[in-house]
Amino acid sequence: MEKELGNAVAERILPPTEQEVSDEIDVKLKKYLRGEGANLEVLKDKKLKGQLSVIEDLYGKSAKAAAKVEKWLMPSEGGYLEAEGLEKTWRIKQETISHEVDILSRRNQHDIILPALGPYSLDYTSNGRYMAIAGRKGHLALVDMKDLNLIKEFQVMETVRDVVFLHNELFFAAAQKKYPYIYNREGTELHCLKEHGSVLRLQFLKNHFLLASINKFGQLHYQDVTTGSMVGSFRTGLGRTDVMQVNPFNGVIATGHSGGSVAMWKPTSSAPLVKMLCHLGPVSALAFHPNGHLMATSGSERKIKLWDLRKFEVLQTLPGHAKTLDFSQKGLLAYGTGSFVQILGDLCGAQNYTRYMAHSMVKGYQIGKILFRPYEDVLGIGHSMGWSSILIPGSGEPNFDTWVANPFETSKQRREKEVRSLLDKLPPETISLNPSKIGTVMAVKKKEKKTKKERDAEEEAAIDAAKGITMKKKTKGRNKPTKREKKKHELIEKAKRPFLHEQIKEEEGLSRKRLRLSEEVELPKSLQRFARKKTVT
Amino acid sequence: MGEVRQKQRQEKEKSIDKKKQSKVFLKKNKSSDKRRLNRRGPQLAPSLQREVGRIKGDIGSDSYEASDCSEGETFPGDVYEYEEAVPEEESRKNRRYDTVDNYEYELPDHFKDEDVFSDDEEIDERDGKGNLTEDSDDADPKKDDDGSHARMLQNITGMPREAFEGKKKNNIVISEAYQESEYNPSRDVLDGNGRISIEDLLNPLQGKPGYSMLRKRTHQTEKKSMALQAPLPKADRERVERKVAYEQSKKEVSKWEPIVKKNREASTLYLGEGVDLGYSTVGAIASEFEPRTVIEKKIASLVHDGKIMEAHKNDGSKLLELNKVSFEDEKDRQNQLAKMRSLLFRHEMKAKHIKKIKSKTYHRLLKKDRVKGASVQIEMDPDAAKELAMKQEFKRAEERMTLKHKNSSRWAKRILSRGLNVQDEGTRAAIAEQLHQHANLTRKMHTLKDSSSSSDESSDEDYSDDQSVDENNSRVSKLLEKAKDKTLKALEDGEEAPNSGLLALPFMVRGMKKREEAAAEEAKLAIQEFESLSKQLNNSETEYINTETTSGRRTFGAMKKSAPEPRKKTKSEYYGDTDGEDDTEAREAVEYDGDNNNSSLFADANIVSDILCEDSKKHQNSVFKSFDETVRDPGPKTTYEVAIFASDRWKKVKNLEKRVDSTTSAIVSSKPNLQGQAPKETMQDVDDQSDSDHELMVEGVLSSANNESYELPSQADLIHEAFAGDDVEEEFERQKEEILNEENPEPEKPVLLPGWGQWTHVQKKKGLPSWMLKEHDLANKKRQEALKNRKDASLKHVIISEKLDKKAEKLYTKTLPFPYTEKDVFEHSIRMPIGPDFNPASAIGALNRPEVVKKSGVIIKPIEFEEVDPYQKVEQHKQNGKKQKRKNSKTKSGKSAKKLKKAGA
């Protein structure tokens, strides 16, 4: 007690700035501790207790060091728009922003008008440096977003429905008219993935190196891009859809269907992990929060719903129709309809999304896809007349971890990272709803009682095994045929015994139950007076 | 001398006899004393024995020693002496036992012992003497004895004689075996009378240094006068000793306990820490090298030669001089080398040549193979056949020209002139072979002409492409005719029937007839077919070329047709609302062709979508309209305009937009909310305005915009959108029910075997047996429970699959790992990643430190003792451990192989 008091006093004595710092670190410390330590009081094993307490101390130290590192080495904080007085953040236009920001940021506000080959779909690399765009009419291009340099563009002369980067900017896959293809940065066709069929939507799972696709017939395919093997291919059985999104937290793929249902898939099971009825109309768009706990769906009945994926419950229902949805790294939600983009933000941090910004394109531009650029406050919009990019303050993660994604990556670093990520590649079976459960004790399902048939089969097998045992040649009198026969018989009996025991036990249990039941049965009225009276206490 | 020997022998025989009697083999002992010790059974102490002897009353007759010395005889009074009885078998008591031969070794009667002087004999003799002396002693000085004794005592003690007098009275005359001495005290002394006290011993020392101290001590001991207790029995004594030893060793061991505990608790042990390995570079090791063997020394003497060392010191230029080789030597060496090289080269060439030479059989086999291969090739490949034919033709021609093989060679002529019959077998065979070859070559021509029609045909076909059509036809017709003839012949042949034998039997004849009729009919049909075929052939002869070309054209035409067809189809699909999968592509294709007409289509579609999307889509409608307008004016396809809005153009657009905004701001702001129930009229007004605006804008910015349009939702999508939502919920619930049934199947309804118990009507009346119903109920209940335990039990619109993923099973532990007993504790303990990706560099080391840290190549010394505060905390232990650099191992700590260095002492 005294010690605690002493501590409290010491804390009080701290100067205000330090106090602030320690509070801040405490918050981060909690994050890095990843939950609380186990209650060691429960343990009876002293040795284990000692070991665990030592480990727990180490964890604490590590978390504290990490918190300090974060505090001092990742100082940039994401900015956001703040309104003063009667101002509203959603009234602030792009041009007003452009007056305030630096030249480099201003370059991120642009419209590229390519009217011939639209509508455009786009994808960013995980570090946000490169963008791949795909015009519906066969225009594929690769753009370096840092200096807005066109790396390569080419025409495939057929419909391109979607484009997606593989693990880095060197490779990208395009869903074309009949099959998806994989191209390299130079535009050379590397692979034609015929097994996928005519794909409507592509997704790439970075950690598992899986290319997922859904085709016209509602078939879901997973292909390992490192080995080329087809990891899984399933019929969704829910019809044609082009709404598919991967959950960045656990690698589960969600597909939205015309029945208003959203199904979540993993590559190792043909049945969906989760199937939920989200809307009454067809699901038109789907997006996941980077932390994986939040899903946004929009249906054609003009509703946008936010779902808590831990409880599978609706958090919030917003009116509106979205053709495309996307969450930013910092959790802003953008949706596009027609030529209008709306950004919602969780401004108060209570899972309550409200209007944050809005942007309307030139009328007549139909937005096909919106995508936040990672590590930048930029929203990319692919529309019928090309693509645009606007500034959304506070959307991107300000501190990048070069081990995770480096926007200023050199080619050498890229190579290093490729090797690293290949070494760290996760097998497809690690995809599950809650990957943090991996390594824990499997929840043992209560084993059903074996049916009689199974039991019989087992018994027969045991007897056969006993019969099959070859007898050793014994010396002298013990090798007589009678003795051998006897021994064999004994062995068979021995094999039978456990089953008999089991049966007897069961029968006993049944009879006991029967007894209990019979006691409860009321006697006929004439005999009731002979019944044993219960002693009333 | 001889007599003496005889005596000895007699004695020996006697002794042997004695031994026989007692039937005990006595070992030859080195001394009688020893033998006494060897006597079995417990014995009394000699003094006690003596006493006992005296009590028995045979006083004076023979002392203990004397009696003892008589060999073989057992001491009569010895209580403990064990007498071996005669075994019962041997005693033949009651004749209970069979007669047993005595297998014990008996010496034969005529046995002669070797004449060895044994120690025993000597001792015997000596004993004999001793006895003699004793006897004499017994005889004379008995009376003298007392006097002399008193005198002696007087002399020793210096006390008056009277002091010894009293004792004399009860002094019974006892003959002593030995003279009294300090080694052989008299009985008085032993009895306690006339004892020598300490005083007696002390007195003479009086006046010497240290005397007073000695006296004091004696006084002290006398005062206390504690009686010494009898010593404990051995077992007890040992137990006590053990106990003490245990205590001691426990103390010793428990001293180590804190160290052991500390080591056990330490998360990491540092073994062999404080050892300095010193330099271990190659240079360091080499510098200590000393030449030992002869060759090493030789090398060293060369290397460390004064001259060379000096040369090395002086920039090494002198080294070259030392290295000088004479011109002649060098030349010789080079010559030698060149010679060797050339020799090698020649040898190599020879080897190559030899290797290339192949045997006769090899060539023969090769040829055979080639011929075989060629024949196969002919069958497979018409070109090859052609070539071969050409070749053979050439050969034939050559043969005919030269007649090379028709015995025209000089050798053949010579042999023929000498006469064939005179030649040996080989030559004749050779000649025959040659002739045969000639015949072969000339016959080849023969076969080529008309050997077989089929091959002829094929080859003909190959050779003459242009004639092939006619020939083919004629050949076919010929074939047909042949077939016809054959069938006719067969028909005619079939009519003759056997008149005797089995086949002449009536039923057989009938059967035959039937069969014949059937065959005839078949044949007729065949003939008809042949005729029709031949007719066709005739007709086709004229048209042959035409048909061929038409067929080619047909495929081409089909392709052509197929190309426009889908286009039509798509169009029709588009108009006629059919649900086609391909329609989007098709539409795109159409667009790609550059048809500008379909803007009207879009308008239609817009109307449809408007109807579907109801009122709030008004805004989009306007968008579509404007879009259509933009679509209508075509522009260049390939040019596109890039506008980076940092320039002033951006502003322009913005200004335009602003104007739009100013007019429609209210609606625009409400629109994203889509609660927008703004009045319709205003909306429409605004739409009009905005339309005009957009036209402006199109002129301003989008002048290059052409007939492109945004992709409309496909028909399928539209239909889905239109009709979805009516019974989606119901359907979903049905699905969920299905899945639940699949994952937790409903129990089977109890059924009886059909017919079971029905014949008695008892079963019918009773219904199903109660146990069946009970089982069913139980299963049902179980199912309900399972359903209730599902994760999605409370969520109406969610199905969470509970299927086990077999592949993912390996990612989970099946049982708790060993030290853990609580699942919760285990799961918490693994919650933190410990890799370098997730922890700061400062913490990784501690998180991943191994249990034992040691240096390679360092001997780990046994644990040393050090004082440890047992109540210290673990944390401090660790630091201590680091500081002190312990050299101890966990395992060895408890064992005896400890080197003990007391820290304190």
GROMACS .gro file of C-alpha atoms in nm, chain A residues 32-40 42-43 45 48 52 54 56-59 61-63 65-66 69 93-95 98-99 106 109-117 119 136-137 148 153 155 157 159 161 177 216-217 238 240 258-259 261 266 268 271-277 279-282 300 302 311-313 319-321 323 335 337-340 342 355 359-367 384-385 420 424 429-430 432 434 437-442 444-445 448 513-514 517, chain B residues 267 581-582 584-585 588 591-592 613 616-617 619-620 622-624 626-627 637-646 650-651 653-654 657-658 660-661 664 668-669 671-675 690 694 697 702 704-706 708-711 720-721 724-725 728-729 732 735 774 778 782 795 797-805 807-817 819-834 837-840 842-843 846-847 873-875 878:
model
  230
   32TYR     CA    1   0.153  -0.266  -2.780
   33LEU     CA    2   0.076  -0.495  -2.490
   34ARG     CA    3  -0.189  -0.655  -2.708
   35GLY     CA    4  -0.427  -0.734  -2.433
   36GLU     CA    5  -0.366  -0.816  -2.073
   37GLY     CA    6  -0.142  -1.081  -1.931
   38ALA     CA    7  -0.288  -1.394  -1.791
   39ASN     CA    8  -0.395  -1.414  -1.431
   40LEU     CA    9  -0.102  -1.598  -1.279
   42VAL     CA   10  -0.464  -1.926  -1.085
   43LEU     CA   11  -0.152  -2.125  -1.147
   45ASP     CA   12   0.286  -2.461  -1.069
   48LEU     CA   13   0.570  -2.195  -1.451
   52LEU     CA   14   0.563  -1.654  -1.697
   54VAL     CA   15   0.959  -1.310  -1.614
   56GLU     CA   16   0.542  -1.096  -1.880
   57ASP     CA   17   0.796  -0.844  -1.754
   58LEU     CA   18   0.983  -0.870  -2.078
   59TYR     CA   19   0.665  -0.813  -2.271
   61LYS     CA   20   0.946  -0.373  -2.134
   62SER     CA   21   0.918  -0.441  -2.501
   63ALA     CA   22   0.583  -0.271  -2.522
   65ALA     CA   23   1.012   0.053  -2.568
   66ALA     CA   24   0.783   0.026  -2.867
   69VAL     CA   25   0.975   0.455  -3.026
   93LYS     CA   26  -1.401   2.284  -5.208
   94GLN     CA   27  -1.095   2.135  -5.366
   95GLU     CA   28  -0.979   2.468  -5.499
   98SER     CA   29  -0.539   2.380  -5.326
   99HIS     CA   30  -0.470   2.738  -5.219
  106ARG     CA   31  -0.128   2.043  -5.528
  109GLN     CA   32  -0.526   1.737  -5.755
  110HIS     CA   33  -0.575   1.655  -6.115
  111ASP     CA   34  -0.818   1.525  -6.372
  112ILE     CA   35  -0.695   1.315  -6.659
  113ILE     CA   36  -0.952   1.319  -6.935
  114LEU     CA   37  -0.941   1.011  -7.153
  115PRO     CA   38  -1.280   1.004  -7.310
  116ALA     CA   39  -1.218   0.739  -7.570
  117LEU     CA   40  -1.152   0.431  -7.367
  119PRO     CA   41  -1.481   0.403  -6.788
  136ARG     CA   42  -1.294  -0.061  -7.016
  137LYS     CA   43  -1.202  -0.061  -7.381
  148LEU     CA   44   0.324   1.165  -6.251
  153GLU     CA   45   0.061   0.219  -7.154
  155GLN     CA   46  -0.391  -0.136  -7.567
  157MET     CA   47  -0.788  -0.447  -7.781
  159THR     CA   48  -1.266  -0.540  -7.271
  161ARG     CA   49  -1.295  -0.505  -6.644
  177LYS     CA   50  -1.286  -1.023  -7.189
  216LYS     CA   51  -1.934  -1.431  -6.478
  217PHE     CA   52  -2.076  -1.754  -6.351
  238LEU     CA   53  -2.535  -1.695  -5.572
  240ARG     CA   54  -2.320  -1.319  -6.116
  258SER     CA   55  -2.801  -0.979  -5.597
  259GLY     CA   56  -3.005  -1.135  -5.320
  261SER     CA   57  -2.649  -1.120  -4.914
  266LYS     CA   58  -1.166  -1.860  -4.754
  268THR     CA   59  -0.981  -2.390  -4.805
  271ALA     CA   60  -1.889  -2.330  -4.807
  272PRO     CA   61  -1.888  -1.963  -4.713
  273LEU     CA   62  -1.755  -1.886  -4.367
  274VAL     CA   63  -2.028  -1.635  -4.311
  275LYS     CA   64  -2.329  -1.549  -4.510
  276MET     CA   65  -2.531  -1.254  -4.405
  277LEU     CA   66  -2.830  -1.079  -4.541
  279HIS     CA   67  -2.971  -0.555  -4.783
  280LEU     CA   68  -3.306  -0.616  -4.932
  281GLY     CA   69  -3.186  -0.518  -5.275
  282PRO     CA   70  -2.874  -0.627  -5.458
  300SER     CA   71  -2.970  -0.076  -5.430
  302ARG     CA   72  -3.051   0.316  -5.118
  311LYS     CA   73  -2.072  -0.930  -3.373
  312PHE     CA   74  -2.216  -0.930  -3.723
  313GLU     CA   75  -2.447  -0.650  -3.633
  319PRO     CA   76  -2.925   0.666  -4.650
  320GLY     CA   77  -2.770   0.678  -4.994
  321HIS     CA   78  -2.664   0.469  -5.281
  323LYS     CA   79  -2.166   0.252  -5.673
  335TYR     CA   80  -1.855   0.647  -5.158
  337THR     CA   81  -2.256   0.770  -5.697
  338GLY     CA   82  -2.305   0.920  -6.035
  339SER     CA   83  -2.058   1.204  -6.052
  340PHE     CA   84  -2.056   1.271  -5.683
  342GLN     CA   85  -1.896   1.182  -5.051
  355ARG     CA   86  -2.027   1.377  -4.336
  359HIS     CA   87  -1.674   1.644  -5.411
  360SER     CA   88  -1.878   1.661  -5.725
  361MET     CA   89  -1.724   1.588  -6.059
  362VAL     CA   90  -1.827   1.740  -6.380
  363LYS     CA   91  -2.177   1.635  -6.448
  364GLY     CA   92  -2.192   1.346  -6.679
  365TYR     CA   93  -1.888   1.178  -6.543
  366GLN     CA   94  -1.993   0.847  -6.403
  367ILE     CA   95  -1.774   0.732  -6.123
  384SER     CA   96  -1.617   0.732  -6.745
  385MET     CA   97  -1.399   1.013  -6.876
  420ARG     CA   98   1.138  -1.111  -4.756
  424ASP     CA   99   0.703  -1.463  -4.495
  429GLU     CA  100  -0.514  -2.219  -4.465
  430THR     CA  101  -0.418  -1.939  -4.230
  432SER     CA  102  -0.981  -1.747  -4.112
  434ASN     CA  103  -1.003  -1.457  -3.652
  437LYS     CA  104  -0.666  -1.745  -3.270
  438ILE     CA  105  -0.403  -1.937  -3.461
  439GLY     CA  106  -0.175  -2.129  -3.230
  440THR     CA  107  -0.427  -2.151  -2.954
  441VAL     CA  108  -0.593  -2.464  -2.834
  442MET     CA  109  -0.850  -2.593  -3.071
  444VAL     CA  110  -1.280  -2.944  -2.901
  445LYS     CA  111  -1.621  -3.030  -3.020
  448GLU     CA  112  -2.086  -3.753  -3.067
  513LYS     CA  113  -3.242  -4.400  -1.646
  514ARG     CA  114  -3.532  -4.628  -1.695
  517LEU     CA  115  -3.820  -4.269  -1.517
  804SER     CA  116   1.583  -1.736  -1.738
 1118GLU     CA  117  -2.458  -1.290  -7.042
 1119ASP     CA  118  -2.265  -1.145  -7.327
 1121THR     CA  119  -2.225  -0.598  -7.217
 1122GLU     CA  120  -1.940  -0.712  -7.430
 1125GLU     CA  121  -1.914  -0.257  -7.620
 1128GLU     CA  122  -1.970   0.085  -7.961
 1129TYR     CA  123  -1.624   0.006  -8.062
 1150CYS     CA  124  -3.481   0.408  -5.978
 1153SER     CA  125  -3.464   1.047  -5.625
 1154LYS     CA  126  -3.266   0.958  -5.930
 1156HIS     CA  127  -3.047   1.418  -6.074
 1157GLN     CA  128  -2.882   1.130  -6.246
 1159SER     CA  129  -3.031   1.492  -6.596
 1160VAL     CA  130  -2.681   1.363  -6.600
 1161PHE     CA  131  -2.772   1.102  -6.849
 1163SER     CA  132  -2.653   1.579  -7.076
 1164PHE     CA  133  -2.435   1.285  -7.136
 1174LYS     CA  134  -1.122   0.919  -8.083
 1175THR     CA  135  -0.762   0.897  -7.999
 1176THR     CA  136  -0.684   1.238  -7.868
 1177TYR     CA  137  -0.725   1.300  -7.503
 1178GLU     CA  138  -0.674   1.601  -7.303
 1179VAL     CA  139  -0.491   1.614  -6.978
 1180ALA     CA  140  -0.580   1.892  -6.750
 1181ILE     CA  141  -0.384   1.943  -6.440
 1182PHE     CA  142  -0.596   2.173  -6.243
 1183ALA     CA  143  -0.321   2.355  -6.079
 1187TRP     CA  144  -0.897   2.432  -6.336
 1188LYS     CA  145  -1.034   2.761  -6.223
 1190VAL     CA  146  -1.398   2.464  -6.482
 1191LYS     CA  147  -1.451   2.549  -6.126
 1194GLU     CA  148  -1.920   2.447  -6.174
 1195LYS     CA  149  -1.967   2.723  -5.932
 1197VAL     CA  150  -2.402   2.535  -6.151
 1198ASP     CA  151  -2.365   2.512  -5.784
 1201THR     CA  152  -2.850   2.408  -5.763
 1205VAL     CA  153  -2.688   1.938  -5.450
 1206SER     CA  154  -2.635   1.962  -5.081
 1208LYS     CA  155  -2.875   1.510  -5.279
 1209PRO     CA  156  -2.586   1.331  -5.118
 1210ASN     CA  157  -2.794   1.278  -4.813
 1211LEU     CA  158  -3.051   1.125  -5.035
 1212GLN     CA  159  -3.318   1.206  -4.796
 1227SER     CA  160  -2.801   2.260  -6.550
 1231HIS     CA  161  -2.346   2.149  -6.926
 1234MET     CA  162  -1.916   2.320  -7.034
 1239LEU     CA  163  -1.512   1.870  -7.314
 1241SER     CA  164  -1.307   1.663  -7.749
 1242ALA     CA  165  -1.566   1.440  -7.592
 1243ASN     CA  166  -1.714   1.204  -7.843
 1245GLU     CA  167  -1.854   0.760  -7.537
 1246SER     CA  168  -2.100   0.699  -7.264
 1247TYR     CA  169  -2.103   0.552  -6.923
 1248GLU     CA  170  -2.187   0.185  -6.909
 1257HIS     CA  171  -3.239  -0.808  -6.049
 1258GLU     CA  172  -3.278  -0.463  -5.918
 1261ALA     CA  173  -3.510  -0.831  -5.584
 1262GLY     CA  174  -3.624  -0.741  -5.244
 1265VAL     CA  175  -3.520  -1.200  -4.999
 1266GLU     CA  176  -3.559  -1.241  -4.629
 1269PHE     CA  177  -3.245  -1.635  -4.670
 1272GLN     CA  178  -3.128  -2.116  -4.676
 1311LYS     CA  179  -3.746  -4.178  -2.634
 1315LEU     CA  180  -3.334  -3.734  -2.700
 1319LYS     CA  181  -2.961  -3.270  -2.852
 1332LEU     CA  182  -2.856  -1.356  -3.536
 1334HIS     CA  183  -2.980  -1.283  -4.087
 1335VAL     CA  184  -2.641  -1.436  -4.041
 1336ILE     CA  185  -2.519  -1.787  -4.110
 1337ILE     CA  186  -2.183  -1.867  -3.958
 1338SER     CA  187  -2.049  -2.191  -4.087
 1339GLU     CA  188  -1.940  -2.434  -3.821
 1340LYS     CA  189  -1.775  -2.673  -4.057
 1341LEU     CA  190  -1.437  -2.786  -3.942
 1342ASP     CA  191  -1.161  -2.696  -4.179
 1344LYS     CA  192  -0.654  -2.811  -4.348
 1345ALA     CA  193  -0.654  -2.541  -4.087
 1346GLU     CA  194  -0.652  -2.790  -3.803
 1347LYS     CA  195  -0.278  -2.809  -3.804
 1348LEU     CA  196  -0.256  -2.444  -3.709
 1349TYR     CA  197  -0.408  -2.511  -3.372
 1350THR     CA  198  -0.275  -2.707  -3.081
 1351LYS     CA  199  -0.480  -3.008  -2.996
 1352THR     CA  200  -0.384  -3.025  -2.631
 1353LEU     CA  201  -0.236  -2.782  -2.387
 1354PRO     CA  202   0.142  -2.790  -2.399
 1356PRO     CA  203   0.361  -2.701  -1.815
 1357TYR     CA  204   0.035  -2.523  -1.876
 1358THR     CA  205  -0.278  -2.635  -1.707
 1359GLU     CA  206  -0.502  -2.345  -1.792
 1360LYS     CA  207  -0.606  -2.273  -2.145
 1361ASP     CA  208  -0.648  -1.908  -2.065
 1362VAL     CA  209  -0.298  -1.871  -1.930
 1363PHE     CA  210  -0.149  -2.041  -2.231
 1364GLU     CA  211  -0.334  -1.826  -2.477
 1365HIS     CA  212  -0.237  -1.511  -2.296
 1366SER     CA  213   0.125  -1.617  -2.286
 1367ILE     CA  214   0.143  -1.645  -2.664
 1368ARG     CA  215  -0.039  -1.326  -2.741
 1369MET     CA  216   0.275  -1.125  -2.802
 1370PRO     CA  217   0.482  -1.177  -3.111
 1371ILE     CA  218   0.849  -1.201  -3.026
 1374ASP     CA  219   0.928  -0.729  -3.696
 1375PHE     CA  220   0.710  -0.655  -3.401
 1376ASN     CA  221   0.946  -0.546  -3.128
 1377PRO     CA  222   1.198  -0.269  -3.094
 1379SER     CA  223   1.630  -0.318  -2.770
 1380ALA     CA  224   1.380  -0.579  -2.658
 1383ALA     CA  225   1.591  -1.029  -2.409
 1384LEU     CA  226   1.278  -1.180  -2.557
 1410LYS     CA  227   1.459  -1.131  -0.614
 1411VAL     CA  228   1.506  -1.302  -0.942
 1412GLU     CA  229   1.570  -0.979  -1.122
 1415LYS     CA  230   2.016  -1.213  -1.311
   0.00000   0.00000   0.00000
